[in-house]
Amino acid sequence: MKKLLLVVLLPFVAVMAQASEQAVSKYYAKTCAICHTSGVANAPKTGVASDWAPRLEKGMDAMVHSVQNGLNAMPPKGMCMSCSADDFKALIEYMSSAK
Ligand code: HEC
C-alpha cells in the first residue's frame, strides 16, 4: 500500500517542481527582475532574505494579492500579464529565499 502511494505521488511532486521552475525561468527575467534585482523604488531585493522577512509575515496569500492588484510603485501583476497565481507564488518563493 505504501509503495502504491509513492508511485502515485512522486510524479505529481515532480510535475509541481517543474512548473514552478518554469515560471521562474520564463517570467522572472522579463518582469519582476526589472525592479526586484536592484530594488527600484524600495522593492524588496531578490535573494536578500532580510528585505523579505517583514513581508513574508503577512503570508503568501497576501503577497500574491499585492502582486495581482499592484502595491504603490509596483504595477498590477508586476508587469507579468500571463502569470497565474501559482506562477506568482513560485516567483515570490524564488525571490524571497536567500542566495
Ligand atoms: C515596476 C517595478 C516592479 C516590478 C516589475 C515588479 N515589482 Fe514587485 N514590488 C515593487 C515595489 C516598488 C515593491 C514595494 C512596494 C511597497 O511596499 O511600497 C514591490 C513589492 C513586491 C512584493 C511585496 C508585496 C507585499 O505585500 O509586501 C512582492 C511579493 C512582489 N513585489 C512580487 C513581484 C513579482 C512576483 C513580480 C513579477 C511578476 C514583481 N513583483 C514585479 C516593484 C516592482
mmCIF file of N, CA, C and O and ligand atoms in Angstrom:
data_model
loop_
_atom_site.group_PDB
_atom_site.id
_atom_site.type_symbol
_atom_site.label_atom_id
_atom_site.label_comp_id
_atom_site.label_asym_id
_atom_site.label_seq_id
_atom_site.Cartn_x
_atom_site.Cartn_y
_atom_site.Cartn_z
ATOM 1 N N MET A 1 0.827 -1.213 0.000
ATOM 2 C CA MET A 1 0.000 0.000 0.000
ATOM 3 C C MET A 1 0.859 1.260 0.000
ATOM 4 O O MET A 1 0.651 2.187 -0.761
ATOM 5 N N LYS A 2 1.893 1.288 0.858
ATOM 6 C CA LYS A 2 2.791 2.445 0.919
ATOM 7 C C LYS A 2 3.484 2.676 -0.417
ATOM 8 O O LYS A 2 3.627 3.794 -0.886
ATOM 9 N N LYS A 3 3.878 1.535 -0.997
ATOM 10 C CA LYS A 3 4.586 1.615 -2.270
ATOM 11 C C LYS A 3 3.680 2.228 -3.347
ATOM 12 O O LYS A 3 4.117 3.049 -4.141
ATOM 13 N N LEU A 4 2.424 1.828 -3.305
ATOM 14 C CA LEU A 4 1.463 2.333 -4.285
ATOM 15 C C LEU A 4 1.296 3.847 -4.138
ATOM 16 O O LEU A 4 1.299 4.592 -5.119
ATOM 17 N N LEU A 5 1.236 4.301 -2.899
ATOM 18 C CA LEU A 5 1.093 5.736 -2.642
ATOM 19 C C LEU A 5 2.271 6.505 -3.226
ATOM 20 O O LEU A 5 2.119 7.545 -3.857
ATOM 21 N N LEU A 6 3.459 5.977 -3.019
ATOM 22 C CA LEU A 6 4.667 6.623 -3.541
ATOM 23 C C LEU A 6 4.630 6.718 -5.059
ATOM 24 O O LEU A 6 4.938 7.750 -5.645
ATOM 25 N N VAL A 7 4.213 5.617 -5.665
ATOM 26 C CA VAL A 7 4.169 5.576 -7.124
ATOM 27 C C VAL A 7 3.178 6.616 -7.655
ATOM 28 O O VAL A 7 3.404 7.255 -8.670
ATOM 29 N N VAL A 8 2.101 6.800 -6.912
ATOM 30 C CA VAL A 8 1.083 7.761 -7.344
ATOM 31 C C VAL A 8 1.538 9.195 -7.076
ATOM 32 O O VAL A 8 1.323 10.089 -7.879
ATOM 33 N N LEU A 9 2.198 9.417 -5.930
ATOM 34 C CA LEU A 9 2.536 10.784 -5.526
ATOM 35 C C LEU A 9 3.796 11.353 -6.180
ATOM 36 O O LEU A 9 3.858 12.527 -6.490
ATOM 37 N N LEU A 10 4.780 10.498 -6.405
ATOM 38 C CA LEU A 10 6.060 11.023 -6.895
ATOM 39 C C LEU A 10 5.966 11.803 -8.201
ATOM 40 O O LEU A 10 6.483 12.913 -8.280
ATOM 41 N N PRO A 11 5.305 11.277 -9.206
ATOM 42 C CA PRO A 11 5.239 12.050 -10.459
ATOM 43 C C PRO A 11 4.546 13.393 -10.259
ATOM 44 O O PRO A 11 4.907 14.384 -10.863
ATOM 45 N N PHE A 12 3.567 13.416 -9.355
ATOM 46 C CA PHE A 12 2.825 14.642 -9.077
ATOM 47 C C PHE A 12 3.763 15.703 -8.492
ATOM 48 O O PHE A 12 3.794 16.846 -8.930
ATOM 49 N N VAL A 13 4.568 15.290 -7.525
ATOM 50 C CA VAL A 13 5.514 16.212 -6.895
ATOM 51 C C VAL A 13 6.517 16.712 -7.929
ATOM 52 O O VAL A 13 6.852 17.892 -7.993
ATOM 53 N N ALA A 14 6.965 15.822 -8.791
ATOM 54 C CA ALA A 14 7.941 16.197 -9.811
ATOM 55 C C ALA A 14 7.338 17.229 -10.770
ATOM 56 O O ALA A 14 7.997 18.191 -11.145
ATOM 57 N N VAL A 15 6.085 17.043 -11.135
ATOM 58 C CA VAL A 15 5.433 17.973 -12.054
ATOM 59 C C VAL A 15 5.280 19.352 -11.401
ATOM 60 O O VAL A 15 5.517 20.375 -12.020
ATOM 61 N N MET A 16 4.922 19.368 -10.099
ATOM 62 C CA MET A 16 4.785 20.637 -9.388
ATOM 63 C C MET A 16 6.113 21.393 -9.373
ATOM 64 O O MET A 16 6.165 22.590 -9.600
ATOM 65 N N ALA A 17 7.200 20.681 -9.090
ATOM 66 C CA ALA A 17 8.506 21.326 -9.004
ATOM 67 C C ALA A 17 8.883 21.898 -10.367
ATOM 68 O O ALA A 17 9.405 22.999 -10.470
ATOM 69 N N GLN A 18 8.572 21.145 -11.401
ATOM 70 C CA GLN A 18 8.910 21.584 -12.743
ATOM 71 C C GLN A 18 8.128 22.839 -13.109
ATOM 72 O O GLN A 18 8.672 23.763 -13.698
ATOM 73 N N ALA A 19 6.852 22.880 -12.730
ATOM 74 C CA ALA A 19 6.011 24.023 -13.070
ATOM 75 C C ALA A 19 6.567 25.291 -12.454
ATOM 76 O O ALA A 19 6.629 26.323 -13.108
ATOM 77 N N SER A 20 7.007 25.226 -11.173
ATOM 78 C CA SER A 20 7.480 26.451 -10.559
ATOM 79 C C SER A 20 8.826 26.876 -11.148
ATOM 80 O O SER A 20 9.083 28.047 -11.329
ATOM 81 N N GLU A 21 9.686 25.919 -11.478
ATOM 82 C CA GLU A 21 10.948 26.296 -12.117
ATOM 83 C C GLU A 21 10.684 26.968 -13.457
ATOM 84 O O GLU A 21 11.355 27.911 -13.835
ATOM 85 N N GLN A 22 9.679 26.465 -14.159
ATOM 86 C CA GLN A 22 9.358 27.058 -15.451
ATOM 87 C C GLN A 22 8.890 28.492 -15.293
ATOM 88 O O GLN A 22 9.283 29.362 -16.056
ATOM 89 N N ALA A 23 8.045 28.746 -14.303
ATOM 90 C CA ALA A 23 7.546 30.104 -14.083
ATOM 91 C C ALA A 23 8.717 31.032 -13.828
ATOM 92 O O ALA A 23 8.803 32.117 -14.388
ATOM 93 N N VAL A 24 9.659 30.573 -12.996
ATOM 94 C CA VAL A 24 10.778 31.422 -12.635
ATOM 95 C C VAL A 24 11.651 31.696 -13.855
ATOM 96 O O VAL A 24 11.996 32.838 -14.149
ATOM 97 N N SER A 25 11.963 30.658 -14.631
ATOM 98 C CA SER A 25 12.869 30.910 -15.748
ATOM 99 C C SER A 25 12.160 31.630 -16.895
ATOM 100 O O SER A 25 12.765 32.372 -17.638
ATOM 101 N N LYS A 26 10.848 31.432 -17.009
ATOM 102 C CA LYS A 26 10.125 32.061 -18.126
ATOM 103 C C LYS A 26 9.820 33.533 -17.864
ATOM 104 O O LYS A 26 9.919 34.358 -18.763
ATOM 105 N N TYR A 27 9.428 33.843 -16.621
ATOM 106 C CA TYR A 27 8.907 35.178 -16.366
ATOM 107 C C TYR A 27 9.839 36.090 -15.588
ATOM 108 O O TYR A 27 9.786 37.292 -15.743
ATOM 109 N N TYR A 28 10.658 35.531 -14.710
ATOM 110 C CA TYR A 28 11.398 36.379 -13.776
ATOM 111 C C TYR A 28 12.226 37.448 -14.486
ATOM 112 O O TYR A 28 12.090 38.634 -14.217
ATOM 113 N N ALA A 29 13.069 37.022 -15.421
ATOM 114 C CA ALA A 29 13.995 37.961 -16.047
ATOM 115 C C ALA A 29 13.267 39.061 -16.819
ATOM 116 O O ALA A 29 13.731 40.192 -16.882
ATOM 117 N N LYS A 30 12.113 38.731 -17.385
ATOM 118 C CA LYS A 30 11.409 39.712 -18.225
ATOM 119 C C LYS A 30 10.529 40.649 -17.416
ATOM 120 O O LYS A 30 10.093 41.667 -17.931
ATOM 121 N N THR A 31 10.186 40.275 -16.185
ATOM 122 C CA THR A 31 9.228 41.098 -15.443
ATOM 123 C C THR A 31 9.774 41.503 -14.074
ATOM 124 O O THR A 31 10.395 42.559 -13.971
ATOM 125 N N CYS A 32 9.606 40.660 -13.092
ATOM 126 C CA CYS A 32 9.974 41.008 -11.714
ATOM 127 C C CYS A 32 11.415 41.516 -11.595
ATOM 128 O O CYS A 32 11.683 42.425 -10.810
ATOM 129 N N ALA A 33 12.337 40.938 -12.376
ATOM 130 C CA ALA A 33 13.756 41.274 -12.237
ATOM 131 C C ALA A 33 14.017 42.751 -12.478
ATOM 132 O O ALA A 33 14.912 43.330 -11.867
ATOM 133 N N ILE A 34 13.207 43.367 -13.350
ATOM 134 C CA ILE A 34 13.417 44.776 -13.704
ATOM 135 C C ILE A 34 13.486 45.624 -12.442
ATOM 136 O O ILE A 34 14.316 46.514 -12.329
ATOM 137 N N CYS A 35 12.658 45.344 -11.487
ATOM 138 C CA CYS A 35 12.644 46.130 -10.245
ATOM 139 C C CYS A 35 13.274 45.399 -9.064
ATOM 140 O O CYS A 35 13.892 46.019 -8.217
ATOM 141 N N HIS A 36 13.100 44.085 -9.011
ATOM 142 C CA HIS A 36 13.487 43.387 -7.787
ATOM 143 C C HIS A 36 14.948 42.978 -7.725
ATOM 144 O O HIS A 36 15.413 42.569 -6.680
ATOM 145 N N THR A 37 15.697 43.089 -8.834
ATOM 146 C CA THR A 37 17.125 42.766 -8.762
ATOM 147 C C THR A 37 17.878 43.884 -8.051
ATOM 148 O O THR A 37 18.705 43.639 -7.186
ATOM 149 N N SER A 38 17.561 45.130 -8.398
ATOM 150 C CA SER A 38 18.310 46.243 -7.819
ATOM 151 C C SER A 38 17.515 46.983 -6.756
ATOM 152 O O SER A 38 18.028 47.901 -6.129
ATOM 153 N N GLY A 39 16.246 46.612 -6.553
ATOM 154 C CA GLY A 39 15.449 47.259 -5.517
ATOM 155 C C GLY A 39 14.927 48.622 -5.936
ATOM 156 O O GLY A 39 14.945 49.571 -5.154
ATOM 157 N N VAL A 40 14.456 48.765 -7.176
ATOM 158 C CA VAL A 40 13.876 50.016 -7.674
ATOM 159 C C VAL A 40 12.725 50.456 -6.770
ATOM 160 O O VAL A 40 11.873 49.650 -6.412
ATOM 161 N N ALA A 41 12.697 51.740 -6.400
ATOM 162 C CA ALA A 41 11.619 52.326 -5.601
ATOM 163 C C ALA A 41 11.343 51.510 -4.337
ATOM 164 O O ALA A 41 10.206 51.309 -3.934
ATOM 165 N N ASN A 42 12.450 51.014 -3.707
ATOM 166 C CA ASN A 42 12.329 50.249 -2.465
ATOM 167 C C ASN A 42 11.684 48.880 -2.614
ATOM 168 O O ASN A 42 11.117 48.342 -1.663
ATOM 169 N N ALA A 43 11.743 48.309 -3.794
ATOM 170 C CA ALA A 43 11.252 46.941 -3.956
ATOM 171 C C ALA A 43 12.175 46.013 -3.155
ATOM 172 O O ALA A 43 13.381 46.220 -3.134
ATOM 173 N N PRO A 44 11.607 45.018 -2.460
ATOM 174 C CA PRO A 44 12.459 44.057 -1.742
ATOM 175 C C PRO A 44 13.345 43.318 -2.751
ATOM 176 O O PRO A 44 12.866 42.865 -3.775
ATOM 177 N N LYS A 45 14.647 43.238 -2.445
ATOM 178 C CA LYS A 45 15.590 42.678 -3.412
ATOM 179 C C LYS A 45 15.602 41.147 -3.440
ATOM 180 O O LYS A 45 15.531 40.495 -2.403
ATOM 181 N N THR A 46 15.715 40.615 -4.639
ATOM 182 C CA THR A 46 15.785 39.162 -4.828
ATOM 183 C C THR A 46 17.001 38.586 -4.108
ATOM 184 O O THR A 46 18.113 39.097 -4.275
ATOM 185 N N GLY A 47 16.789 37.567 -3.307
ATOM 186 C CA GLY A 47 17.888 36.881 -2.638
ATOM 187 C C GLY A 47 18.320 37.542 -1.341
ATOM 188 O O GLY A 47 19.202 37.048 -0.654
ATOM 189 N N VAL A 48 17.720 38.682 -0.985
ATOM 190 C CA VAL A 48 18.057 39.351 0.276
ATOM 191 C C VAL A 48 16.940 39.040 1.272
ATOM 192 O O VAL A 48 15.904 39.699 1.306
ATOM 193 N N ALA A 49 17.167 38.012 2.062
ATOM 194 C CA ALA A 49 16.109 37.493 2.931
ATOM 195 C C ALA A 49 15.592 38.558 3.897
ATOM 196 O O ALA A 49 14.402 38.594 4.196
ATOM 197 N N SER A 50 16.478 39.464 4.359
ATOM 198 C CA SER A 50 16.041 40.466 5.342
ATOM 199 C C SER A 50 15.067 41.467 4.714
ATOM 200 O O SER A 50 14.239 42.048 5.417
ATOM 201 N N ASP A 51 15.162 41.695 3.401
ATOM 202 C CA ASP A 51 14.188 42.572 2.737
ATOM 203 C C ASP A 51 12.799 41.931 2.743
ATOM 204 O O ASP A 51 11.787 42.621 2.734
ATOM 205 N N TRP A 52 12.783 40.605 2.723
ATOM 206 C CA TRP A 52 11.510 39.900 2.570
ATOM 207 C C TRP A 52 10.869 39.520 3.891
ATOM 208 O O TRP A 52 9.654 39.321 3.951
ATOM 209 N N ALA A 53 11.691 39.424 4.955
ATOM 210 C CA ALA A 53 11.180 38.907 6.225
ATOM 211 C C ALA A 53 9.894 39.609 6.683
ATOM 212 O O ALA A 53 8.905 38.932 6.985
ATOM 213 N N PRO A 54 9.869 40.962 6.726
ATOM 214 C CA PRO A 54 8.632 41.605 7.219
ATOM 215 C C PRO A 54 7.447 41.365 6.288
ATOM 216 O O PRO A 54 6.294 41.374 6.730
ATOM 217 N N ARG A 55 7.713 41.146 5.013
ATOM 218 C CA ARG A 55 6.619 40.934 4.056
ATOM 219 C C ARG A 55 6.093 39.494 4.145
ATOM 220 O O ARG A 55 4.898 39.259 4.022
ATOM 221 N N LEU A 56 7.021 38.563 4.371
ATOM 222 C CA LEU A 56 6.606 37.159 4.480
ATOM 223 C C LEU A 56 5.660 36.952 5.663
ATOM 224 O O LEU A 56 4.849 36.032 5.659
ATOM 225 N N GLU A 57 5.807 37.817 6.673
ATOM 226 C CA GLU A 57 4.936 37.688 7.852
ATOM 227 C C GLU A 57 3.460 37.847 7.502
ATOM 228 O O GLU A 57 2.593 37.345 8.205
ATOM 229 N N LYS A 58 3.187 38.576 6.420
ATOM 230 C CA LYS A 58 1.789 38.754 6.002
ATOM 231 C C LYS A 58 1.186 37.470 5.462
ATOM 232 O O LYS A 58 -0.025 37.364 5.332
ATOM 233 N N GLY A 59 2.062 36.564 5.034
ATOM 234 C CA GLY A 59 1.587 35.313 4.458
ATOM 235 C C GLY A 59 1.610 35.368 2.935
ATOM 236 O O GLY A 59 1.507 36.430 2.335
ATOM 237 N N MET A 60 1.748 34.195 2.360
ATOM 238 C CA MET A 60 1.883 34.083 0.908
ATOM 239 C C MET A 60 0.651 34.611 0.170
ATOM 240 O O MET A 60 0.762 35.309 -0.835
ATOM 241 N N ASP A 61 -0.547 34.321 0.707
ATOM 242 C CA ASP A 61 -1.755 34.748 0.003
ATOM 243 C C ASP A 61 -1.839 36.274 -0.100
ATOM 244 O O ASP A 61 -2.217 36.822 -1.135
ATOM 245 N N ALA A 62 -1.452 36.942 0.980
ATOM 246 C CA ALA A 62 -1.495 38.401 0.986
ATOM 247 C C ALA A 62 -0.498 38.956 -0.034
ATOM 248 O O ALA A 62 -0.775 39.944 -0.717
ATOM 249 N N MET A 63 0.647 38.308 -0.169
ATOM 250 C CA MET A 63 1.637 38.806 -1.117
ATOM 251 C C MET A 63 1.211 38.566 -2.557
ATOM 252 O O MET A 63 1.394 39.431 -3.413
ATOM 253 N N VAL A 64 0.640 37.407 -2.813
ATOM 254 C CA VAL A 64 0.131 37.136 -4.163
ATOM 255 C C VAL A 64 -0.936 38.185 -4.505
ATOM 256 O O VAL A 64 -0.961 38.735 -5.603
ATOM 257 N N HIS A 65 -1.759 38.498 -3.521
ATOM 258 C CA HIS A 65 -2.800 39.518 -3.692
ATOM 259 C C HIS A 65 -2.167 40.880 -4.025
ATOM 260 O O HIS A 65 -2.626 41.584 -4.932
ATOM 261 N N SER A 66 -1.103 41.251 -3.322
ATOM 262 C CA SER A 66 -0.414 42.530 -3.594
ATOM 263 C C SER A 66 0.067 42.583 -5.031
ATOM 264 O O SER A 66 -0.059 43.606 -5.699
ATOM 265 N N VAL A 67 0.653 41.478 -5.489
ATOM 266 C CA VAL A 67 1.197 41.483 -6.855
ATOM 267 C C VAL A 67 0.042 41.605 -7.858
ATOM 268 O O VAL A 67 0.105 42.399 -8.799
ATOM 269 N N GLN A 68 -1.014 40.834 -7.638
ATOM 270 C CA GLN A 68 -2.109 40.840 -8.608
ATOM 271 C C GLN A 68 -2.769 42.210 -8.720
ATOM 272 O O GLN A 68 -3.198 42.612 -9.797
ATOM 273 N N ASN A 69 -2.825 42.942 -7.615
ATOM 274 C CA ASN A 69 -3.510 44.235 -7.622
ATOM 275 C C ASN A 69 -2.565 45.418 -7.721
ATOM 276 O O ASN A 69 -2.997 46.545 -7.885
ATOM 277 N N GLY A 70 -1.274 45.147 -7.584
ATOM 278 C CA GLY A 70 -0.307 46.234 -7.565
ATOM 279 C C GLY A 70 -0.180 46.770 -6.151
ATOM 280 O O GLY A 70 -1.087 46.612 -5.328
ATOM 281 N N LEU A 71 0.990 47.347 -5.832
ATOM 282 C CA LEU A 71 1.215 47.901 -4.496
ATOM 283 C C LEU A 71 2.146 49.098 -4.651
ATOM 284 O O LEU A 71 3.299 48.938 -5.071
ATOM 285 N N ASN A 72 1.655 50.294 -4.358
ATOM 286 C CA ASN A 72 2.430 51.533 -4.506
ATOM 287 C C ASN A 72 3.111 51.591 -5.870
ATOM 288 O O ASN A 72 2.429 51.647 -6.887
ATOM 289 N N ALA A 73 4.472 51.507 -5.886
ATOM 290 C CA ALA A 73 5.186 51.657 -7.162
ATOM 291 C C ALA A 73 5.133 50.390 -8.018
ATOM 292 O O ALA A 73 5.570 50.403 -9.171
ATOM 293 N N MET A 74 4.643 49.304 -7.458
ATOM 294 C CA MET A 74 4.576 48.073 -8.265
ATOM 295 C C MET A 74 3.273 48.052 -9.063
ATOM 296 O O MET A 74 2.191 48.128 -8.490
ATOM 297 N N PRO A 75 3.389 47.930 -10.382
ATOM 298 C CA PRO A 75 2.161 47.899 -11.199
ATOM 299 C C PRO A 75 1.401 46.599 -10.996
ATOM 300 O O PRO A 75 1.995 45.589 -10.610
ATOM 301 N N PRO A 76 0.084 46.592 -11.263
ATOM 302 C CA PRO A 76 -0.690 45.351 -11.137
ATOM 303 C C PRO A 76 -0.047 44.225 -11.925
ATOM 304 O O PRO A 76 0.461 44.438 -13.020
ATOM 305 N N LYS A 77 -0.039 43.047 -11.318
ATOM 306 C CA LYS A 77 0.554 41.831 -11.898
ATOM 307 C C LYS A 77 2.067 41.930 -12.063
ATOM 308 O O LYS A 77 2.667 41.091 -12.727
ATOM 309 N N GLY A 78 2.687 42.960 -11.492
ATOM 310 C CA GLY A 78 4.141 43.086 -11.583
ATOM 311 C C GLY A 78 4.620 43.049 -13.021
ATOM 312 O O GLY A 78 5.720 42.608 -13.315
ATOM 313 N N MET A 79 3.783 43.487 -13.908
ATOM 314 C CA MET A 79 4.056 43.517 -15.355
ATOM 315 C C MET A 79 4.027 42.139 -16.027
ATOM 316 O O MET A 79 4.341 42.013 -17.208
ATOM 317 N N CYS A 80 3.662 41.110 -15.278
ATOM 318 C CA CYS A 80 3.592 39.770 -15.888
ATOM 319 C C CYS A 80 2.129 39.446 -16.169
ATOM 320 O O CYS A 80 1.421 38.885 -15.341
ATOM 321 N N MET A 81 1.669 39.833 -17.358
ATOM 322 C CA MET A 81 0.254 39.708 -17.678
ATOM 323 C C MET A 81 -0.197 38.253 -17.809
ATOM 324 O O MET A 81 -1.354 37.930 -17.594
ATOM 325 N N SER A 82 0.714 37.363 -18.182
ATOM 326 C CA SER A 82 0.297 35.972 -18.375
ATOM 327 C C SER A 82 0.573 35.098 -17.154
ATOM 328 O O SER A 82 0.376 33.887 -17.207
ATOM 329 N N CYS A 83 1.042 35.696 -16.034
ATOM 330 C CA CYS A 83 1.320 34.902 -14.839
ATOM 331 C C CYS A 83 0.019 34.521 -14.117
ATOM 332 O O CYS A 83 -0.875 35.348 -13.970
ATOM 333 N N SER A 84 -0.033 33.289 -13.638
ATOM 334 C CA SER A 84 -1.156 32.835 -12.815
ATOM 335 C C SER A 84 -0.793 33.031 -11.337
ATOM 336 O O SER A 84 0.365 33.331 -11.016
ATOM 337 N N ALA A 85 -1.755 32.822 -10.451
ATOM 338 C CA ALA A 85 -1.476 32.929 -9.014
ATOM 339 C C ALA A 85 -0.362 31.967 -8.612
ATOM 340 O O ALA A 85 0.511 32.305 -7.815
ATOM 341 N N ASP A 86 -0.349 30.771 -9.193
ATOM 342 C CA ASP A 86 0.706 29.799 -8.873
ATOM 343 C C ASP A 86 2.068 30.279 -9.360
ATOM 344 O O ASP A 86 3.089 30.045 -8.718
ATOM 345 N N ASP A 87 2.074 30.936 -10.514
ATOM 346 C CA ASP A 87 3.339 31.482 -11.015
ATOM 347 C C ASP A 87 3.867 32.547 -10.064
ATOM 348 O O ASP A 87 5.054 32.575 -9.743
ATOM 349 N N PHE A 88 2.963 33.432 -9.586
ATOM 350 C CA PHE A 88 3.393 34.472 -8.653
ATOM 351 C C PHE A 88 3.963 33.844 -7.393
ATOM 352 O O PHE A 88 4.977 34.292 -6.883
ATOM 353 N N LYS A 89 3.317 32.779 -6.927
ATOM 354 C CA LYS A 89 3.777 32.114 -5.718
ATOM 355 C C LYS A 89 5.202 31.580 -5.931
ATOM 356 O O LYS A 89 6.077 31.774 -5.094
ATOM 357 N N ALA A 90 5.416 30.942 -7.066
ATOM 358 C CA ALA A 90 6.752 30.389 -7.360
ATOM 359 C C ALA A 90 7.773 31.516 -7.466
ATOM 360 O O ALA A 90 8.906 31.399 -6.969
ATOM 361 N N LEU A 91 7.392 32.615 -8.084
ATOM 362 C CA LEU A 91 8.303 33.748 -8.245
ATOM 363 C C LEU A 91 8.641 34.364 -6.893
ATOM 364 O O LEU A 91 9.797 34.707 -6.617
ATOM 365 N N ILE A 92 7.629 34.487 -6.029
ATOM 366 C CA ILE A 92 7.870 35.062 -4.697
ATOM 367 C C ILE A 92 8.778 34.134 -3.891
ATOM 368 O O ILE A 92 9.704 34.576 -3.218
ATOM 369 N N GLU A 93 8.536 32.828 -3.980
ATOM 370 C CA GLU A 93 9.391 31.884 -3.257
ATOM 371 C C GLU A 93 10.841 32.001 -3.741
ATOM 372 O O GLU A 93 11.776 32.012 -2.949
ATOM 373 N N TYR A 94 11.001 32.128 -5.035
ATOM 374 C CA TYR A 94 12.347 32.269 -5.611
ATOM 375 C C TYR A 94 13.007 33.557 -5.124
ATOM 376 O O TYR A 94 14.142 33.563 -4.694
ATOM 377 N N MET A 95 12.272 34.655 -5.181
ATOM 378 C CA MET A 95 12.868 35.954 -4.854
ATOM 379 C C MET A 95 13.165 36.101 -3.375
ATOM 380 O O MET A 95 14.100 36.786 -2.993
ATOM 381 N N SER A 96 12.334 35.449 -2.512
ATOM 382 C CA SER A 96 12.478 35.693 -1.084
ATOM 383 C C SER A 96 13.431 34.726 -0.393
ATOM 384 O O SER A 96 13.723 34.883 0.777
ATOM 385 N N SER A 97 13.942 33.712 -1.121
ATOM 386 C CA SER A 97 14.890 32.815 -0.465
ATOM 387 C C SER A 97 16.300 33.324 -0.690
ATOM 388 O O SER A 97 16.623 33.827 -1.763
ATOM 389 N N ALA A 98 17.113 33.210 0.345
ATOM 390 C CA ALA A 98 18.482 33.742 0.296
ATOM 391 C C ALA A 98 19.305 32.991 -0.728
ATOM 392 O O ALA A 98 19.147 31.783 -0.911
ATOM 393 N N LYS A 99 20.143 33.704 -1.429
ATOM 394 C CA LYS A 99 21.017 33.079 -2.425
ATOM 395 C C LYS A 99 22.326 32.687 -1.752
ATOM 396 O O LYS A 99 22.849 33.416 -0.959
HETATM 397 C C1 HEC B 1 7.955 48.336 -11.859
HETATM 398 C C2 HEC B 1 8.698 47.706 -10.796
HETATM 399 C C3 HEC B 1 8.241 46.343 -10.278
HETATM 400 C C4 HEC B 1 8.022 45.186 -10.985
HETATM 401 C C5 HEC B 1 8.129 44.973 -12.483
HETATM 402 C C6 HEC B 1 7.684 44.167 -10.010
HETATM 403 N N1 HEC B 1 7.685 44.702 -8.742
HETATM 404 FE FE1 HEC B 1 7.202 43.721 -7.020
HETATM 405 N N2 HEC B 1 7.486 45.449 -5.961
HETATM 406 C C7 HEC B 1 7.899 46.649 -6.497
HETATM 407 C C8 HEC B 1 7.959 47.662 -5.428
HETATM 408 C C9 HEC B 1 8.379 49.118 -5.581
HETATM 409 C C10 HEC B 1 7.560 46.987 -4.248
HETATM 410 C C11 HEC B 1 7.420 47.599 -2.849
HETATM 411 C C12 HEC B 1 6.028 48.138 -2.727
HETATM 412 C C13 HEC B 1 5.804 48.815 -1.389
HETATM 413 O O1 HEC B 1 5.759 48.109 -0.366
HETATM 414 O O2 HEC B 1 5.688 50.042 -1.373
HETATM 415 C C14 HEC B 1 7.268 45.615 -4.617
HETATM 416 C C15 HEC B 1 6.823 44.653 -3.722
HETATM 417 C C16 HEC B 1 6.585 43.332 -4.047
HETATM 418 C C17 HEC B 1 6.112 42.316 -3.136
HETATM 419 C C18 HEC B 1 5.776 42.513 -1.665
HETATM 420 C C19 HEC B 1 4.298 42.772 -1.562
HETATM 421 C C20 HEC B 1 3.831 42.965 -0.146
HETATM 422 O O3 HEC B 1 2.646 42.682 0.097
HETATM 423 O O4 HEC B 1 4.598 43.402 0.708
HETATM 424 C C21 HEC B 1 6.004 41.155 -3.838
HETATM 425 C C22 HEC B 1 5.533 39.810 -3.312
HETATM 426 C C23 HEC B 1 6.404 41.427 -5.193
HETATM 427 N N3 HEC B 1 6.744 42.765 -5.292
HETATM 428 C C24 HEC B 1 6.430 40.492 -6.195
HETATM 429 C C25 HEC B 1 6.668 40.775 -7.537
HETATM 430 C C26 HEC B 1 6.612 39.790 -8.585
HETATM 431 C C27 HEC B 1 6.298 38.320 -8.391
HETATM 432 C C28 HEC B 1 6.904 40.443 -9.750
HETATM 433 C C29 HEC B 1 6.964 39.854 -11.158
HETATM 434 C C30 HEC B 1 5.808 39.137 -11.620
HETATM 435 C C31 HEC B 1 7.124 41.850 -9.412
HETATM 436 N N4 HEC B 1 6.986 41.994 -8.062
HETATM 437 C C32 HEC B 1 7.407 42.841 -10.333
HETATM 438 C C33 HEC B 1 8.199 46.921 -7.820
HETATM 439 C C34 HEC B 1 8.039 46.026 -8.863
#
